[in-house]
XYZ file of C-alpha atoms in Angstrom:
690
model
C 34.796 88.237 59.237
C 37.702 90.478 57.492
C 41.340 91.535 58.799
C 39.826 95.188 59.325
C 36.614 93.999 61.465
C 39.405 91.496 63.363
C 41.276 94.879 64.631
C 38.879 96.599 65.184
C 37.395 93.847 67.628
C 40.843 93.826 69.019
C 40.803 97.707 69.385
C 37.668 97.530 70.931
C 37.848 95.105 73.379
C 41.287 96.661 74.933
C 39.607 98.687 77.658
C 42.264 99.266 80.703
C 44.620 101.582 78.079
C 43.346 104.552 75.057
C 43.958 103.577 71.503
C 44.191 106.529 69.030
C 44.606 106.704 65.488
C 45.012 110.919 63.526
C 45.624 112.082 60.044
C 48.770 113.528 59.512
C 47.751 117.210 60.740
C 46.865 115.341 63.923
C 42.910 115.086 63.892
C 41.473 112.421 65.595
C 40.161 109.203 62.754
C 40.098 106.720 64.816
C 38.696 106.702 69.173
C 38.569 103.037 70.228
C 36.516 102.132 73.094
C 39.558 102.564 75.567
C 39.871 105.561 74.908
C 36.183 106.625 75.938
C 36.782 104.772 79.399
C 39.939 106.907 80.378
C 39.171 109.899 78.484
C 35.396 110.504 78.775
C 35.364 111.281 75.432
C 32.941 109.579 72.509
C 34.188 108.294 69.655
C 31.388 110.133 67.807
C 32.738 113.346 69.735
C 36.433 113.392 68.767
C 36.258 111.990 65.501
C 37.552 115.147 63.415
C 38.879 117.124 66.862
C 42.411 117.853 66.663
C 44.095 115.450 69.175
C 46.095 118.746 70.984
C 42.052 118.560 72.746
C 43.661 116.041 75.851
C 46.859 117.915 76.583
C 47.088 120.857 79.457
C 47.947 124.179 78.596
C 51.205 124.255 79.760
C 51.929 121.875 76.970
C 50.175 123.882 74.310
C 52.174 126.482 75.526
C 55.329 125.100 74.837
C 53.867 122.733 71.339
C 54.824 119.101 73.205
C 51.385 117.550 70.520
C 53.278 119.057 67.508
C 57.132 118.188 69.333
C 55.058 114.350 70.417
C 53.991 114.162 65.848
C 58.184 115.236 64.929
C 60.131 112.832 67.183
C 57.648 109.990 65.789
C 58.133 110.832 62.420
C 62.195 111.181 62.915
C 62.820 108.599 65.723
C 59.446 105.575 65.006
C 58.060 106.604 68.562
C 57.746 109.440 71.147
C 57.104 108.274 74.060
C 55.737 110.738 77.246
C 54.648 110.543 80.866
C 52.775 113.157 81.385
C 48.924 115.170 82.744
C 46.415 114.716 80.496
C 42.758 116.316 80.079
C 39.768 114.257 80.501
C 36.385 115.642 78.802
C 34.951 117.215 83.012
C 38.309 119.047 82.839
C 39.882 116.804 85.465
C 43.540 115.651 85.321
C 45.000 111.900 84.877
C 48.766 110.883 84.405
C 49.034 108.976 81.923
C 51.770 106.872 80.094
C 51.858 107.349 76.336
C 53.528 106.422 73.446
C 53.222 108.005 69.402
C 54.326 105.759 66.256
C 53.764 106.932 63.107
C 51.207 105.288 60.641
C 53.389 104.750 57.157
C 51.541 103.168 53.416
C 53.210 100.056 52.401
C 54.961 101.960 49.631
C 55.983 104.002 53.297
C 54.044 107.013 52.890
C 53.108 108.607 56.094
C 49.275 107.660 56.231
C 48.778 109.609 60.444
C 50.171 108.747 64.348
C 48.657 106.581 66.776
C 48.842 107.182 69.896
C 48.424 104.543 72.791
C 47.540 106.083 76.766
C 47.330 104.531 79.829
C 46.308 105.616 83.527
C 48.506 105.762 85.905
C 46.932 108.312 88.200
C 47.160 106.058 90.893
C 50.936 105.028 90.950
C 51.830 108.551 89.935
C 50.610 109.437 93.448
C 51.025 107.226 95.108
C 55.042 108.091 94.628
C 54.327 111.583 94.803
C 52.411 111.175 98.459
C 55.382 108.675 99.756
C 57.589 111.694 98.459
C 55.690 114.166 100.512
C 55.186 111.643 103.157
C 59.104 111.423 103.588
C 59.609 114.893 103.360
C 56.783 115.321 106.114
C 58.831 112.719 108.442
C 62.125 114.512 107.723
C 60.583 118.076 108.379
C 57.786 117.734 111.431
C 59.603 115.425 113.403
C 62.606 116.640 113.704
C 62.450 120.502 112.407
C 62.906 123.662 114.057
C 59.598 124.802 112.699
C 57.240 122.087 111.914
C 53.782 124.311 111.316
C 55.966 125.375 108.202
C 57.244 122.380 106.740
C 53.425 121.958 106.652
C 52.255 124.271 105.121
C 55.287 123.620 102.417
C 53.965 120.028 102.114
C 49.919 121.112 101.944
C 51.329 124.364 99.715
C 53.142 121.990 96.786
C 50.593 118.780 97.128
C 47.001 120.125 96.581
C 47.136 118.328 93.048
C 48.100 115.118 94.899
C 46.688 114.981 97.548
C 42.952 115.827 96.049
C 41.892 118.684 98.657
C 40.635 122.172 97.781
C 41.840 124.219 101.163
C 43.422 123.586 103.949
C 42.782 124.866 107.581
C 45.865 124.464 110.197
C 44.695 125.630 113.256
C 46.567 125.986 116.836
C 44.814 125.259 120.227
C 44.603 129.713 122.176
C 46.442 130.324 125.452
C 42.653 130.203 126.919
C 41.578 126.168 125.439
C 38.963 127.207 124.519
C 39.381 128.731 121.245
C 41.127 127.717 118.006
C 43.475 130.199 116.119
C 43.952 129.944 112.520
C 47.780 129.978 112.114
C 48.494 128.445 108.029
C 46.069 127.643 104.900
C 45.608 126.975 102.106
C 43.259 128.336 98.947
C 41.582 130.225 101.678
C 40.001 133.574 100.599
C 41.809 136.170 103.060
C 38.794 137.866 104.572
C 37.701 134.051 105.795
C 40.977 133.666 107.214
C 40.060 136.685 108.834
C 37.225 135.382 110.864
C 38.693 132.405 111.819
C 41.840 133.670 113.857
C 40.575 133.111 116.686
C 37.849 130.853 115.800
C 35.359 129.494 119.110
C 35.046 125.236 119.466
C 31.704 125.936 117.861
C 32.533 126.867 114.255
C 31.933 123.164 112.625
C 33.911 121.896 111.096
C 37.480 122.381 113.101
C 35.363 122.897 115.956
C 33.736 119.646 116.286
C 37.148 117.956 115.985
C 38.517 119.962 118.823
C 35.949 118.713 120.833
C 35.849 115.379 119.922
C 39.134 115.235 120.221
C 39.129 112.424 117.638
C 39.100 112.211 113.533
C 35.560 113.619 110.986
C 35.375 112.079 107.711
C 32.280 113.440 105.580
C 31.372 112.375 101.986
C 28.617 113.742 100.205
C 28.060 116.141 102.562
C 26.054 118.305 99.950
C 22.796 115.701 100.553
C 23.405 114.648 104.390
C 20.640 115.781 106.311
C 22.511 116.532 109.478
C 21.955 119.876 110.971
C 25.396 119.650 112.647
C 26.690 119.884 108.990
C 25.207 122.825 107.383
C 27.803 124.497 107.794
C 29.332 122.411 104.871
C 26.882 122.847 103.043
C 26.354 126.344 103.105
C 30.054 126.424 102.193
C 29.620 124.435 99.072
C 31.908 121.632 100.735
C 31.265 118.367 99.153
C 34.190 115.841 101.702
C 35.353 117.362 104.346
C 38.842 115.085 106.564
C 39.675 117.123 109.769
C 41.840 115.426 112.568
C 43.481 116.500 115.831
C 46.721 117.538 116.574
C 46.750 115.882 119.755
C 50.003 114.892 121.621
C 49.581 112.380 124.486
C 47.993 114.262 126.878
C 47.713 117.745 125.355
C 45.549 119.449 122.164
C 47.827 121.239 120.449
C 45.203 121.967 117.864
C 43.271 120.851 114.655
C 44.314 120.191 110.246
C 41.123 119.707 108.542
C 41.061 119.008 104.150
C 37.658 120.760 102.112
C 37.006 118.919 98.101
C 34.612 121.251 96.440
C 34.913 118.452 93.274
C 34.430 115.341 94.579
C 32.072 112.925 96.924
C 35.502 112.111 99.112
C 38.714 111.321 99.363
C 40.109 108.171 98.108
C 41.732 106.308 101.437
C 45.235 106.407 100.451
C 45.281 110.628 100.579
C 42.852 109.767 103.880
C 45.830 107.976 105.234
C 48.442 110.457 104.206
C 46.156 113.210 106.148
C 45.947 111.340 108.936
C 50.078 110.771 109.078
C 50.817 114.334 108.490
C 48.228 115.106 111.458
C 49.679 113.279 113.768
C 53.598 114.033 112.400
C 52.718 117.571 112.864
C 51.177 116.884 116.570
C 54.317 115.078 117.350
C 56.725 118.094 115.687
C 54.772 120.823 118.078
C 54.887 117.999 121.522
C 58.437 117.969 120.809
C 58.681 121.313 121.277
C 57.135 121.962 123.985
C 58.927 119.090 125.329
C 62.532 121.139 124.218
C 60.336 124.416 125.464
C 60.119 122.541 128.777
C 63.212 121.504 129.426
C 64.650 124.815 128.640
C 62.330 126.790 131.670
C 63.656 124.199 133.821
C 66.945 124.512 132.621
C 66.781 127.893 133.394
C 65.221 127.511 136.502
C 67.897 125.438 136.969
C 70.548 127.027 136.223
C 68.540 130.444 138.779
C 68.631 128.467 141.209
C 72.347 126.790 140.865
C 73.579 130.335 140.591
C 71.794 131.308 143.533
C 72.833 128.472 145.433
C 76.383 129.437 144.781
C 76.025 132.713 145.993
C 75.452 131.960 148.873
C 77.523 129.258 149.427
C 80.479 131.356 148.288
C 78.511 133.739 150.701
C 79.249 131.325 153.514
C 82.353 130.221 152.393
C 83.366 133.934 152.410
C 81.944 134.396 156.598
C 83.636 131.355 157.284
C 87.169 132.157 155.429
C 86.518 136.072 156.868
C 86.369 133.957 159.921
C 89.330 131.445 159.833
C 91.578 134.662 158.696
C 90.322 136.754 161.664
C 90.837 132.990 163.961
C 94.430 132.918 162.462
C 95.077 136.547 162.887
C 94.131 136.639 166.261
C 96.430 133.078 166.978
C 99.323 134.627 164.638
C 98.463 138.652 166.845
C 98.665 136.370 170.396
C 101.181 134.388 169.077
C 103.783 137.218 168.452
C 101.901 139.184 171.180
C 102.935 136.630 174.388
C 106.787 136.059 172.490
C 107.607 139.941 171.626
C 106.281 140.899 175.340
C 107.972 138.143 176.808
C 111.288 139.836 175.118
C 110.229 143.246 175.677
C 109.847 141.765 179.490
C 114.078 141.609 179.395
C 114.529 144.320 177.480
C 113.177 146.314 179.604
C 113.900 145.342 183.082
C 117.915 145.132 182.145
C 117.014 148.943 181.183
C 115.365 150.000 184.346
C 118.207 148.518 186.220
C 121.434 149.588 184.067
C 119.606 153.502 184.998
C 119.772 152.445 188.477
C 123.543 154.853 189.460
C 124.819 151.807 192.658
C 125.104 148.987 189.518
C 128.929 147.805 189.686
C 130.439 147.303 186.070
C 129.992 143.422 186.441
C 125.568 143.699 186.917
C 125.759 146.711 184.030
C 127.990 144.305 181.680
C 125.382 141.665 182.483
C 122.528 143.441 181.892
C 123.801 145.157 178.844
C 124.550 141.879 177.543
C 120.712 139.735 178.092
C 119.323 143.428 175.938
C 121.730 141.972 173.204
C 120.635 138.955 173.889
C 117.076 138.810 173.825
C 117.150 141.337 170.397
C 118.837 138.661 168.647
C 116.088 136.596 169.498
C 113.654 138.695 168.364
C 115.089 139.279 165.166
C 115.416 135.308 164.855
C 111.418 135.484 166.144
C 110.987 138.428 162.838
C 112.622 136.125 160.587
C 110.841 132.581 161.151
C 107.634 134.795 160.459
C 108.754 136.527 157.616
C 109.962 132.559 156.700
C 106.441 130.967 156.706
C 105.031 133.538 155.125
C 107.105 133.260 152.329
C 108.528 137.115 152.579
C 112.279 137.259 153.650
C 114.607 138.229 151.860
C 116.083 135.054 150.701
C 120.868 134.607 149.964
C 120.177 131.910 147.012
C 123.595 130.401 146.641
C 124.587 126.723 145.444
C 125.715 124.028 147.424
C 126.215 120.196 147.780
C 122.859 119.224 150.274
C 124.690 116.157 150.454
C 127.617 117.809 152.483
C 125.346 120.243 154.335
C 123.329 117.785 155.930
C 126.311 115.507 156.839
C 127.365 118.509 159.137
C 124.217 119.385 160.702
C 124.234 115.877 161.381
C 127.624 116.095 162.833
C 126.358 119.266 164.733
C 122.938 117.595 165.802
C 123.855 116.009 168.935
C 124.361 119.089 170.853
C 120.240 119.789 169.744
C 118.871 116.045 169.970
C 120.615 114.816 173.023
C 123.691 111.969 173.493
C 119.937 109.833 173.654
C 118.987 110.285 170.555
C 120.906 108.313 167.671
C 121.403 110.266 164.764
C 121.824 108.315 161.626
C 122.593 109.368 158.485
C 122.168 108.293 154.596
C 123.798 109.679 152.547
C 124.495 108.480 148.361
C 128.713 109.267 147.523
C 128.358 111.847 144.659
C 126.932 115.366 145.568
C 123.387 116.281 145.395
C 123.301 120.732 144.664
C 120.831 122.986 145.144
C 120.882 127.187 145.034
C 118.647 128.435 148.121
C 120.120 130.009 150.794
C 121.992 128.130 153.089
C 121.320 129.026 156.710
C 117.714 128.702 156.136
C 118.463 125.389 154.910
C 120.140 124.513 157.403
C 117.820 126.174 160.140
C 114.314 124.389 158.404
C 116.966 120.727 158.804
C 118.000 121.435 162.535
C 113.922 122.745 163.627
C 112.633 119.895 161.795
C 115.457 117.782 163.986
C 114.390 119.819 167.055
C 110.865 118.453 166.471
C 111.532 115.365 165.724
C 113.374 114.886 169.224
C 110.866 116.554 171.292
C 107.987 114.102 169.526
C 110.384 111.045 170.866
C 111.026 112.391 173.765
C 114.165 112.316 173.672
C 114.851 109.422 172.889
C 114.876 107.120 169.819
C 116.378 107.274 166.950
C 117.305 109.891 164.025
C 117.684 109.164 160.482
C 118.478 111.733 157.944
C 118.336 110.902 154.377
C 119.512 112.816 151.074
C 118.214 111.471 147.284
C 119.005 113.310 144.561
C 116.512 113.510 141.012
C 113.299 112.484 142.867
C 109.806 113.835 141.752
C 107.568 116.578 143.687
C 104.557 114.124 145.031
C 101.740 115.817 145.148
C 100.888 117.545 148.096
C 98.102 119.118 149.796
C 96.006 118.873 147.027
C 98.308 120.594 144.525
C 99.897 118.761 141.690
C 103.375 117.548 141.790
C 106.010 117.855 139.451
C 108.445 115.262 137.160
C 111.363 117.984 137.705
C 114.321 116.792 139.462
C 114.318 117.830 143.581
C 116.294 116.577 145.741
C 114.409 115.773 148.981
C 116.128 115.613 151.903
C 114.152 113.365 155.341
C 114.336 113.486 158.511
C 112.622 110.052 160.080
C 112.079 109.507 163.728
C 110.864 106.859 166.154
C 108.406 108.997 167.948
C 104.914 109.021 168.691
C 103.298 109.958 165.197
C 101.435 112.556 164.771
C 97.549 112.422 164.435
C 95.560 113.230 161.216
C 93.834 116.199 163.432
C 96.710 117.751 163.900
C 98.567 116.801 160.865
C 96.099 119.525 158.633
C 98.191 122.624 161.525
C 101.549 121.187 161.924
C 102.557 124.480 159.981
C 100.449 126.833 161.680
C 102.596 129.683 162.644
C 102.465 129.199 167.189
C 100.407 125.542 166.377
C 102.283 123.015 169.177
C 101.565 119.956 170.923
C 104.269 120.885 173.253
C 103.622 121.878 176.743
C 103.587 125.455 177.924
C 106.937 126.870 177.717
C 108.653 123.961 176.010
C 108.495 125.725 172.913
C 107.239 128.418 170.723
C 104.997 126.876 166.942
C 108.046 128.415 164.573
C 110.194 125.621 163.504
C 108.228 123.949 161.253
C 106.404 127.423 159.487
C 110.172 128.477 159.084
C 110.876 125.161 157.100
C 107.896 125.216 155.592
C 107.656 128.630 154.407
C 111.939 128.298 153.549
C 110.490 125.510 150.978
C 107.287 127.374 149.672
C 109.654 130.047 148.222
C 112.404 128.041 147.719
C 110.510 126.411 144.800
C 109.501 123.497 146.612
C 108.027 121.538 149.041
C 107.899 119.630 152.560
C 105.875 115.897 152.306
C 104.956 114.774 156.100
C 103.937 111.402 156.297
C 103.152 109.399 159.437
C 101.994 106.492 161.244
C 99.808 106.723 164.746
C 102.515 105.106 167.247
C 105.522 104.470 164.488
C 106.936 107.710 164.166
C 106.562 110.418 161.339
C 108.995 111.501 158.160
C 109.879 115.169 157.128
C 111.073 115.308 153.299
C 112.534 118.462 152.552
C 112.145 118.433 148.372
C 114.338 121.450 146.681
C 114.636 121.462 143.175
C 117.841 120.604 142.045
C 120.869 122.806 140.352
C 124.027 122.659 138.005
C 127.310 122.405 140.271
C 128.069 126.326 140.487
C 130.756 128.944 142.552
C 129.276 130.329 145.613
C 127.389 133.588 144.904
C 128.125 134.932 148.818
C 131.417 135.241 150.341
C 130.936 136.961 153.514
C 134.512 135.661 154.710
C 136.047 138.810 153.416
C 133.262 140.892 154.999
C 133.919 139.127 158.929
C 137.994 140.028 158.212
C 137.653 143.380 158.007
C 138.363 146.471 159.805
C 134.996 147.811 162.403
C 136.695 151.451 162.100
C 135.525 154.205 159.992
C 138.837 155.060 158.885
C 137.571 158.281 158.119
C 135.277 157.039 155.034
C 131.953 159.703 154.217
C 129.073 157.450 154.262
C 125.080 159.051 153.132
C 122.301 157.475 154.991
C 119.343 157.246 153.265
C 116.609 156.518 155.416
C 112.972 158.161 156.389
C 112.569 157.378 160.485
C 113.562 159.723 162.235
C 114.782 157.539 164.784
C 116.465 154.582 163.341
C 118.526 157.060 160.990
C 119.678 159.669 164.117
C 120.932 156.064 165.523
C 122.583 154.522 162.417
C 124.551 157.976 161.809
C 125.347 158.655 165.466
C 126.555 155.202 165.690
C 128.808 155.061 162.550
C 130.618 158.703 163.926
C 131.178 156.927 166.941
C 132.909 154.278 165.246
C 134.795 156.948 163.035
C 133.130 157.495 160.230
C 131.495 160.475 158.187
C 128.031 160.586 157.885
C 124.973 163.067 156.520
C 121.767 161.975 157.076
C 119.005 162.623 154.238
C 115.007 161.061 154.928
C 114.625 160.583 150.790
C 115.615 158.662 148.114
C 115.086 162.245 146.181
C 117.155 164.237 148.624
C 119.882 161.717 147.913
C 119.787 161.800 143.854
C 120.239 166.023 144.623
C 123.435 165.655 146.998
C 124.636 163.562 144.288
C 123.445 165.209 141.875
C 127.554 166.364 140.576
C 128.753 163.187 140.852
C 130.026 161.429 144.358
C 130.253 164.390 145.844
C 133.193 163.220 148.253
C 130.590 159.907 149.486
C 132.832 156.851 149.186
C 129.598 154.885 149.949
C 125.678 154.644 149.822
C 124.121 153.252 153.093
C 120.573 153.017 151.966
C 116.423 151.774 153.482
C 114.716 149.512 150.923
C 111.640 150.723 151.741
C 110.870 154.736 151.517
C 108.120 157.096 150.569
C 109.271 157.875 147.264
C 111.259 155.799 144.525
C 113.009 153.422 146.997
C 115.833 152.376 147.909
C 116.049 149.882 145.078
C 115.212 152.106 142.825
C 118.006 154.902 144.396
C 120.419 151.697 143.731
C 119.592 150.808 140.388
C 120.321 154.665 138.899
C 123.652 154.496 141.288
C 124.456 152.122 139.681
C 123.297 153.166 136.201
C 124.727 156.642 136.262
C 127.566 156.612 139.296
C 129.240 152.921 138.943
C 132.216 153.640 141.186
C 130.248 154.525 144.169
C 128.450 151.437 146.547
C 125.268 150.947 147.702
C 124.593 148.901 150.595
C 120.832 148.176 151.486
C 118.706 147.414 154.595
C 114.943 146.060 155.744
C 113.494 144.922 157.866
C 110.533 143.737 155.595
C 110.314 144.410 151.541
C 107.441 142.628 149.335
C 110.112 143.474 146.283
C 113.272 142.416 148.085
C 111.356 139.106 149.216
C 109.922 137.957 145.806
C 112.638 139.480 143.583
C 115.882 139.497 145.351
C 118.279 142.526 146.345
C 119.195 142.372 142.419
C 123.134 142.097 143.433
C 123.209 144.841 146.723
C 124.444 143.848 149.337
C 121.607 143.997 152.027
C 122.196 144.272 155.484
C 118.976 142.715 157.932
C 117.176 145.225 160.200
C 117.246 145.178 163.118
C 121.752 145.556 162.828
C 124.565 146.161 165.262
C 126.792 149.044 164.650
C 129.330 147.112 163.911
C 127.627 144.202 161.645
C 126.635 147.679 159.239
C 130.504 149.032 159.471
C 131.971 145.428 158.466
C 129.846 145.416 155.023
C 130.420 148.861 154.486
C 134.826 148.267 155.114
C 133.661 145.036 152.590
C 132.074 146.882 149.516
C 134.706 150.167 149.589
C 137.135 147.283 149.528
C 136.205 145.999 146.772
C 134.988 149.202 145.068
C 138.613 150.585 145.519
C 140.170 147.036 143.939
């Protein structure tokens, strides 16, 4: 056997790859048996034919055959991996290498191209890549059907089908609705927009809810598949899109060129159908959850509105109950006071009273009026609407002073003990209200002990305000003044009401129930609070917290006003008062004391009178709450335009004064006496004259 025959034998027996030889122009000169097996042409058919017949049209367009021959000449070989054509027109993925054929004297004789069929590996890689995309998009994406459509459109060649149909189950659950398709003519798409279950082949899949795989359908004699035969379908694969309980639709694939789909393609179809079903079921579940969440929100909203309405009704009921209790308490106490005043007035009108009895009834009226003033002050204190006179003072020394005089309040059988620091503790508050609060708490402790026991007063500096009654505490520095008794303690039910006005556990006639409410209102309006701790049968501790202040000078000094003469000495007063009775009384009373007066009923009238200057007036005495600009605004304008003209304000109650203070102006509280007003007027005019 010659060497050539031996080489020929080797080439012909290598049938798992194609070996092709060409001349310099690319015409085939040798065609191995492996080439016949891989490409389909016989050697007789290909000898003398151009090698470019095995390249795809798109490779022809870019001149790929010529490029391979050039690379083989220039570099010694040209490797490629791409789609090639078989004799039947089908494509296959081949890994190839072209090398040059040279003579012993290095002349180019032609080329040798070796091809290996790698279609199976290539399809497996592409299908795996598509499957990864499918798992990402179908299992977690927001639109599984769109992902499915994109995968099928890009995987026609890889998966080997000619047409695909994706159906959704209609709302009536009696039809299939085509939602996506690949390579399906428009007229056929229109026919399948509303397909009944009786329509093969998708109807069979929907009814049986099982996959339907048909091979060699053109050879089948089963009448159920006549539709496939008539349409020219050669292979069919259909899968139900089924969740755990529901059918969502059908996905199917048809081929017109192969008798059956390869096993890997069927596995891909089955997995794709399962992923798509899971994706649709997930969206349905999410939709159900959203609907449930919306229904829950609606129900919660309805329930919340019902609760708010009920709460508002309850709050209104409680408010009315509180108003009724407050009104009843006020009416009871004021009626008692008015009884004394009216009875005294009736007796004074009798002409046969001796001077001693007249003086007694006048004193009764004055004392009762003072008690009425104190009652309104306690109510305003609870409501935090009193006009405070803040000053900086040492709480230690003031508590010590109050402790010294408590014997007269608590009685001899109550021992008062003081635990006071050696250093001062300064607060800025209304001194009178502070002392009144301590006395009120001491009286409450005395009554809790039935007049026998020990009352301990303790002052602490730099204390933190604890959380109280649902309000957050404060880490700032507070002065804590505690009063601890050895009484019977406070029950849990009473603990919730001890600061309510007119609430008292004492017997009728033993107390008004306003003492603790005054202390509570004073503490809150001063920026503090009151803490109450108690053990039934073991006493109680009331702790008054007030913000700690830097040491300073007292801002209120009424000593000079108290020593001023009560005579008017010809001073001229402009009285501004909108209430006719009060205006008439105040002007007459001041005139009786030697003042000259002029009375106007509004602040605007007062500004007109003073338009040209002081107009001969030494002082302005004005009510705060009046129609128009009011007394406080009048005082501010006069301070700006006529700072040498002093202004004294009077008020029974003003929310502005209660919240903001008197803005530095001297304030007289209604009801006032003529002597009290006279002392204040003398004091401010004396200061102005300096």
